[in-house]
């Protein structure tokens, strides 16, 4: 069974002006699709054919860098689409309380996510995750992911690759981060927290 390019969970204009419909159309329809297509091509007919995407990622992590990059990027983009919302959603009481304990306030967390994202060298991802029972801001480089890391449950992610923002903000990654920090899906983060296990790529 081949992996599918999941639909965006909103209209392609939903994230404007932070992320334009043109960016979303390339980012989802070209970049994400290419990662999915390459993953499918690599697993077709092999031992990993028919396995969940998370298993493909874990299996390829230390054995097949090309497959790992494409499988992890397929997962990361699915998670990223859900991490965004046309209108910022609300955190559950449980998440809100953990954010206040760890960061003081939701606004302070959003500032820190934007700061870490702006400071991240080159391509990658900035995450809010539960790590060893505590909220933590994490960064991964290039296609790396938190999808298969024991003891870590990713709650939200922001794409830091230039393809995520260049058409709208050119090289001004801080401007993109400042804009998307008002488009975060705290309801999705709350679901991930409540489940306590890592989100699975729908197929
Ligand atoms: Fe991306």
PDB file of C-alpha atoms and ligand atoms in Angstrom:
ATOM      1  CA  UNK A   1       0.000   0.000   0.000  1.00  0.00           C
ATOM      2  CA  UNK A   2       1.465   3.274  -1.058  1.00  0.00           C
ATOM      3  CA  UNK A   3       1.564   6.341   1.157  1.00  0.00           C
ATOM      4  CA  UNK A   4      -0.712   9.146   0.068  1.00  0.00           C
ATOM      5  CA  UNK A   5      -0.284  12.883   0.002  1.00  0.00           C
ATOM      6  CA  UNK A   6      -2.751  13.913   2.710  1.00  0.00           C
ATOM      7  CA  UNK A   7      -5.033  16.834   1.957  1.00  0.00           C
ATOM      8  CA  UNK A   8      -4.366  20.158   3.613  1.00  0.00           C
ATOM      9  CA  UNK A   9      -6.714  20.393   6.609  1.00  0.00           C
ATOM     10  CA  UNK A  10      -7.828  23.894   5.448  1.00  0.00           C
ATOM     11  CA  UNK A  11      -8.242  25.995   2.306  1.00  0.00           C
ATOM     12  CA  UNK A  12      -4.986  27.032   0.680  1.00  0.00           C
ATOM     13  CA  UNK A  13      -5.785  30.662   1.538  1.00  0.00           C
ATOM     14  CA  UNK A  14      -6.332  29.884   5.243  1.00  0.00           C
ATOM     15  CA  UNK A  15      -2.864  30.856   6.431  1.00  0.00           C
ATOM     16  CA  UNK A  16      -2.648  34.153   4.545  1.00  0.00           C
ATOM     17  CA  UNK A  17      -0.952  36.552   4.937  1.00  0.00           C
ATOM     18  CA  UNK A  18       1.576  34.554   7.000  1.00  0.00           C
ATOM     19  CA  UNK A  19       1.769  31.842   4.321  1.00  0.00           C
ATOM     20  CA  UNK A  20       0.267  32.553   0.909  1.00  0.00           C
ATOM     21  CA  UNK A  21      -1.847  30.181  -1.171  1.00  0.00           C
ATOM     22  CA  UNK A  22       0.992  30.172  -3.723  1.00  0.00           C
ATOM     23  CA  UNK A  23       3.497  28.979  -1.116  1.00  0.00           C
ATOM     24  CA  UNK A  24       1.079  26.331   0.176  1.00  0.00           C
ATOM     25  CA  UNK A  25       0.385  25.111  -3.322  1.00  0.00           C
ATOM     26  CA  UNK A  26       4.099  24.562  -4.065  1.00  0.00           C
ATOM     27  CA  UNK A  27       4.958  23.393  -0.568  1.00  0.00           C
ATOM     28  CA  UNK A  28       2.162  20.827  -0.404  1.00  0.00           C
ATOM     29  CA  UNK A  29       1.639  19.974  -4.061  1.00  0.00           C
ATOM     30  CA  UNK A  30       5.306  19.860  -5.118  1.00  0.00           C
ATOM     31  CA  UNK A  31       7.613  19.481  -2.099  1.00  0.00           C
ATOM     32  CA  UNK A  32       5.485  17.244   0.123  1.00  0.00           C
ATOM     33  CA  UNK A  33       4.294  15.242  -2.876  1.00  0.00           C
ATOM     34  CA  UNK A  34       7.881  14.641  -4.013  1.00  0.00           C
ATOM     35  CA  UNK A  35       8.862  13.306  -0.570  1.00  0.00           C
ATOM     36  CA  UNK A  36       5.868  10.933  -0.610  1.00  0.00           C
ATOM     37  CA  UNK A  37       6.536   9.782  -4.180  1.00  0.00           C
ATOM     38  CA  UNK A  38      10.218   9.113  -3.448  1.00  0.00           C
ATOM     39  CA  UNK A  39       9.348   7.218  -0.255  1.00  0.00           C
ATOM     40  CA  UNK A  40       6.857   5.056  -2.158  1.00  0.00           C
ATOM     41  CA  UNK A  41       9.383   4.364  -4.898  1.00  0.00           C
ATOM     42  CA  UNK A  42      12.036   3.346  -2.374  1.00  0.00           C
ATOM     43  CA  UNK A  43       9.839   0.941  -0.363  1.00  0.00           C
ATOM     44  CA  UNK A  44       7.943  -0.547  -3.309  1.00  0.00           C
ATOM     45  CA  UNK A  45       8.209  -4.334  -3.256  1.00  0.00           C
ATOM     46  CA  UNK A  46      10.709  -4.403  -0.379  1.00  0.00           C
ATOM     47  CA  UNK A  47      10.530  -5.505   3.281  1.00  0.00           C
ATOM     48  CA  UNK A  48       9.079  -2.142   4.330  1.00  0.00           C
ATOM     49  CA  UNK A  49       6.291  -2.142   1.741  1.00  0.00           C
ATOM     50  CA  UNK A  50       2.958  -1.878   3.607  1.00  0.00           C
ATOM     51  CA  UNK A  51       4.533  -0.854   6.927  1.00  0.00           C
ATOM     52  CA  UNK A  52       3.407   2.371   8.681  1.00  0.00           C
ATOM     53  CA  UNK A  53       5.422   5.473   7.832  1.00  0.00           C
ATOM     54  CA  UNK A  54       6.741   5.668  11.408  1.00  0.00           C
ATOM     55  CA  UNK A  55       8.205   2.150  11.053  1.00  0.00           C
ATOM     56  CA  UNK A  56       9.820   3.076   7.735  1.00  0.00           C
ATOM     57  CA  UNK A  57      11.432   6.112   9.378  1.00  0.00           C
ATOM     58  CA  UNK A  58      12.741   4.117  12.343  1.00  0.00           C
ATOM     59  CA  UNK A  59      14.056   1.339  10.146  1.00  0.00           C
ATOM     60  CA  UNK A  60      15.794   3.660   7.689  1.00  0.00           C
ATOM     61  CA  UNK A  61      17.245   6.035  10.315  1.00  0.00           C
ATOM     62  CA  UNK A  62      20.609   4.296  10.624  1.00  0.00           C
ATOM     63  CA  UNK A  63      20.622   2.241   7.484  1.00  0.00           C
ATOM     64  CA  UNK A  64      19.355   4.179   4.469  1.00  0.00           C
ATOM     65  CA  UNK A  65      19.863   7.952   4.571  1.00  0.00           C
ATOM     66  CA  UNK A  66      18.010   8.590   1.306  1.00  0.00           C
ATOM     67  CA  UNK A  67      14.886   6.716   2.377  1.00  0.00           C
ATOM     68  CA  UNK A  68      15.113   8.194   5.869  1.00  0.00           C
ATOM     69  CA  UNK A  69      15.189  11.756   4.517  1.00  0.00           C
ATOM     70  CA  UNK A  70      12.170  11.235   2.265  1.00  0.00           C
ATOM     71  CA  UNK A  71      10.114   9.253   4.793  1.00  0.00           C
ATOM     72  CA  UNK A  72      10.859  11.685   7.635  1.00  0.00           C
ATOM     73  CA  UNK A  73      10.055  14.679   5.410  1.00  0.00           C
ATOM     74  CA  UNK A  74       6.778  13.004   4.392  1.00  0.00           C
ATOM     75  CA  UNK A  75       5.860  12.683   8.065  1.00  0.00           C
ATOM     76  CA  UNK A  76       7.140  16.116   9.117  1.00  0.00           C
ATOM     77  CA  UNK A  77       5.077  17.890   6.467  1.00  0.00           C
ATOM     78  CA  UNK A  78       1.878  16.033   7.417  1.00  0.00           C
ATOM     79  CA  UNK A  79       2.496  17.033  11.027  1.00  0.00           C
ATOM     80  CA  UNK A  80       3.279  20.627  10.012  1.00  0.00           C
ATOM     81  CA  UNK A  81       0.002  21.067   8.079  1.00  0.00           C
ATOM     82  CA  UNK A  82      -1.877  20.059  11.219  1.00  0.00           C
ATOM     83  CA  UNK A  83       0.276  22.276  13.424  1.00  0.00           C
ATOM     84  CA  UNK A  84      -1.118  25.330  11.635  1.00  0.00           C
ATOM     85  CA  UNK A  85      -4.652  26.735  11.691  1.00  0.00           C
ATOM     86  CA  UNK A  86      -6.374  29.562   9.847  1.00  0.00           C
ATOM     87  CA  UNK A  87      -7.395  30.956  13.197  1.00  0.00           C
ATOM     88  CA  UNK A  88      -5.282  30.144  16.221  1.00  0.00           C
ATOM     89  CA  UNK A  89      -6.993  27.438  18.292  1.00  0.00           C
ATOM     90  CA  UNK A  90      -7.069  27.026  22.072  1.00  0.00           C
ATOM     91  CA  UNK A  91      -4.852  24.900  24.278  1.00  0.00           C
ATOM     92  CA  UNK A  92      -6.521  22.465  26.664  1.00  0.00           C
ATOM     93  CA  UNK A  93      -6.394  23.194  30.380  1.00  0.00           C
ATOM     94  CA  UNK A  94      -3.703  20.531  30.779  1.00  0.00           C
ATOM     95  CA  UNK A  95      -1.474  22.000  28.057  1.00  0.00           C
ATOM     96  CA  UNK A  96      -2.042  25.573  29.219  1.00  0.00           C
ATOM     97  CA  UNK A  97      -0.980  24.656  32.729  1.00  0.00           C
ATOM     98  CA  UNK A  98       2.173  22.877  31.490  1.00  0.00           C
ATOM     99  CA  UNK A  99       3.036  25.879  29.273  1.00  0.00           C
ATOM    100  CA  UNK A 100       2.639  28.287  32.184  1.00  0.00           C
ATOM    101  CA  UNK A 101       4.866  26.095  34.382  1.00  0.00           C
ATOM    102  CA  UNK A 102       7.567  25.725  31.736  1.00  0.00           C
ATOM    103  CA  UNK A 103       7.498  29.073  29.924  1.00  0.00           C
ATOM    104  CA  UNK A 104       5.466  31.482  32.073  1.00  0.00           C
ATOM    105  CA  UNK A 105       2.788  32.094  29.445  1.00  0.00           C
ATOM    106  CA  UNK A 106       1.624  31.086  25.989  1.00  0.00           C
ATOM    107  CA  UNK A 107       2.960  34.356  24.557  1.00  0.00           C
ATOM    108  CA  UNK A 108       6.353  33.703  26.097  1.00  0.00           C
ATOM    109  CA  UNK A 109       6.411  30.188  24.573  1.00  0.00           C
ATOM    110  CA  UNK A 110       5.512  31.617  21.154  1.00  0.00           C
ATOM    111  CA  UNK A 111       8.362  34.143  21.427  1.00  0.00           C
ATOM    112  CA  UNK A 112      10.791  31.371  22.340  1.00  0.00           C
ATOM    113  CA  UNK A 113       9.648  29.147  19.460  1.00  0.00           C
ATOM    114  CA  UNK A 114      10.173  32.073  17.071  1.00  0.00           C
ATOM    115  CA  UNK A 115      13.600  32.854  18.572  1.00  0.00           C
ATOM    116  CA  UNK A 116      14.790  29.261  18.344  1.00  0.00           C
ATOM    117  CA  UNK A 117      13.466  28.967  14.810  1.00  0.00           C
ATOM    118  CA  UNK A 118      15.188  32.188  13.754  1.00  0.00           C
ATOM    119  CA  UNK A 119      18.471  31.042  15.292  1.00  0.00           C
ATOM    120  CA  UNK A 120      18.415  27.573  13.747  1.00  0.00           C
ATOM    121  CA  UNK A 121      21.267  27.216  11.257  1.00  0.00           C
ATOM    122  CA  UNK A 122      20.132  26.333   7.713  1.00  0.00           C
ATOM    123  CA  UNK A 123      17.217  23.974   7.003  1.00  0.00           C
ATOM    124  CA  UNK A 124      15.265  22.122   9.649  1.00  0.00           C
ATOM    125  CA  UNK A 125      12.366  22.184  12.061  1.00  0.00           C
ATOM    126  CA  UNK A 126      11.538  23.716  15.427  1.00  0.00           C
ATOM    127  CA  UNK A 127       9.228  21.686  17.655  1.00  0.00           C
ATOM    128  CA  UNK A 128       7.276  21.856  20.848  1.00  0.00           C
ATOM    129  CA  UNK A 129       7.487  18.403  22.390  1.00  0.00           C
ATOM    130  CA  UNK A 130       7.075  16.490  25.603  1.00  0.00           C
ATOM    131  CA  UNK A 131      10.472  15.081  26.426  1.00  0.00           C
ATOM    132  CA  UNK A 132      10.942  12.917  29.505  1.00  0.00           C
ATOM    133  CA  UNK A 133       7.614  14.192  30.835  1.00  0.00           C
ATOM    134  CA  UNK A 134       8.359  17.921  30.376  1.00  0.00           C
ATOM    135  CA  UNK A 135       7.595  20.470  27.681  1.00  0.00           C
ATOM    136  CA  UNK A 136      10.643  21.248  25.611  1.00  0.00           C
ATOM    137  CA  UNK A 137      11.530  23.209  22.488  1.00  0.00           C
ATOM    138  CA  UNK A 138      13.535  20.962  20.181  1.00  0.00           C
ATOM    139  CA  UNK A 139      15.261  21.502  16.848  1.00  0.00           C
ATOM    140  CA  UNK A 140      16.011  18.953  14.144  1.00  0.00           C
ATOM    141  CA  UNK A 141      18.242  19.524  11.143  1.00  0.00           C
ATOM    142  CA  UNK A 142      17.382  18.979   7.482  1.00  0.00           C
ATOM    143  CA  UNK A 143      14.889  16.094   7.267  1.00  0.00           C
ATOM    144  CA  UNK A 144      15.398  14.817  10.778  1.00  0.00           C
ATOM    145  CA  UNK A 145      12.272  14.177  12.821  1.00  0.00           C
ATOM    146  CA  UNK A 146      10.933  13.497  16.297  1.00  0.00           C
ATOM    147  CA  UNK A 147       8.511  10.910  14.863  1.00  0.00           C
ATOM    148  CA  UNK A 148      10.494   7.888  16.015  1.00  0.00           C
ATOM    149  CA  UNK A 149      12.291   9.102  19.147  1.00  0.00           C
ATOM    150  CA  UNK A 150      11.540   7.146  22.315  1.00  0.00           C
ATOM    151  CA  UNK A 151      10.508   9.260  25.293  1.00  0.00           C
ATOM    152  CA  UNK A 152       9.569  12.213  23.072  1.00  0.00           C
ATOM    153  CA  UNK A 153       6.049  13.120  21.943  1.00  0.00           C
ATOM    154  CA  UNK A 154       5.975  15.957  19.394  1.00  0.00           C
ATOM    155  CA  UNK A 155       3.124  18.436  19.944  1.00  0.00           C
ATOM    156  CA  UNK A 156       3.696  21.053  17.200  1.00  0.00           C
ATOM    157  CA  UNK A 157       6.249  21.812  14.518  1.00  0.00           C
ATOM    158  CA  UNK A 158       7.232  24.770  12.332  1.00  0.00           C
ATOM    159  CA  UNK A 159       9.018  24.220   9.019  1.00  0.00           C
ATOM    160  CA  UNK A 160      12.242  26.262   8.793  1.00  0.00           C
ATOM    161  CA  UNK A 161      13.187  25.334   5.230  1.00  0.00           C
ATOM    162  CA  UNK A 162      13.382  28.287   2.861  1.00  0.00           C
ATOM    163  CA  UNK A 163      10.675  26.702   0.670  1.00  0.00           C
ATOM    164  CA  UNK A 164       8.244  27.321   3.569  1.00  0.00           C
ATOM    165  CA  UNK A 165       8.609  31.104   3.427  1.00  0.00           C
ATOM    166  CA  UNK A 166      10.796  32.391   0.612  1.00  0.00           C
ATOM    167  CA  UNK A 167       7.995  33.372  -1.791  1.00  0.00           C
ATOM    168  CA  UNK A 168       6.277  35.394   0.946  1.00  0.00           C
ATOM    169  CA  UNK A 169       9.089  36.686   3.126  1.00  0.00           C
ATOM    170  CA  UNK A 170      12.237  36.128   0.996  1.00  0.00           C
ATOM    171  CA  UNK A 171      15.175  35.608   3.375  1.00  0.00           C
ATOM    172  CA  UNK A 172      13.379  37.087   6.412  1.00  0.00           C
ATOM    173  CA  UNK A 173      12.813  33.908   8.399  1.00  0.00           C
ATOM    174  CA  UNK A 174      12.086  35.905  11.616  1.00  0.00           C
ATOM    175  CA  UNK A 175       9.248  37.714   9.790  1.00  0.00           C
ATOM    176  CA  UNK A 176       7.736  34.344   8.743  1.00  0.00           C
ATOM    177  CA  UNK A 177       8.035  33.004  12.295  1.00  0.00           C
ATOM    178  CA  UNK A 178       6.498  36.135  13.742  1.00  0.00           C
ATOM    179  CA  UNK A 179       3.556  35.698  11.349  1.00  0.00           C
ATOM    180  CA  UNK A 180       2.997  31.952  11.841  1.00  0.00           C
ATOM    181  CA  UNK A 181       3.213  32.124  15.611  1.00  0.00           C
ATOM    182  CA  UNK A 182      -0.324  33.531  15.437  1.00  0.00           C
ATOM    183  CA  UNK A 183      -1.489  30.591  13.290  1.00  0.00           C
ATOM    184  CA  UNK A 184      -0.598  27.695  15.578  1.00  0.00           C
ATOM    185  CA  UNK A 185      -3.013  24.863  16.228  1.00  0.00           C
ATOM    186  CA  UNK A 186      -2.938  24.507  20.018  1.00  0.00           C
ATOM    187  CA  UNK A 187      -5.926  22.205  19.830  1.00  0.00           C
ATOM    188  CA  UNK A 188      -3.831  19.741  17.764  1.00  0.00           C
ATOM    189  CA  UNK A 189      -0.987  20.110  20.304  1.00  0.00           C
ATOM    190  CA  UNK A 190      -3.473  19.373  23.096  1.00  0.00           C
ATOM    191  CA  UNK A 191      -4.672  16.204  21.328  1.00  0.00           C
ATOM    192  CA  UNK A 192      -1.078  15.029  20.962  1.00  0.00           C
ATOM    193  CA  UNK A 193      -0.419  15.734  24.640  1.00  0.00           C
ATOM    194  CA  UNK A 194      -3.582  13.940  25.792  1.00  0.00           C
ATOM    195  CA  UNK A 195      -2.852  10.878  23.619  1.00  0.00           C
ATOM    196  CA  UNK A 196       0.654  10.646  25.047  1.00  0.00           C
ATOM    197  CA  UNK A 197       1.953   8.826  22.002  1.00  0.00           C
ATOM    198  CA  UNK A 198       3.296  10.170  18.749  1.00  0.00           C
ATOM    199  CA  UNK A 199       0.851  11.210  16.015  1.00  0.00           C
ATOM    200  CA  UNK A 200       0.638   8.717  13.185  1.00  0.00           C
ATOM    201  CA  UNK A 201       0.647   9.682   9.528  1.00  0.00           C
ATOM    202  CA  UNK A 202      -2.853   8.926   8.191  1.00  0.00           C
ATOM    203  CA  UNK A 203      -3.107   6.353   5.455  1.00  0.00           C
TER     204      UNK A 203
HETATM  205 FE1  LIG B   1       8.772  22.019   3.926  1.00  0.00          FE
END
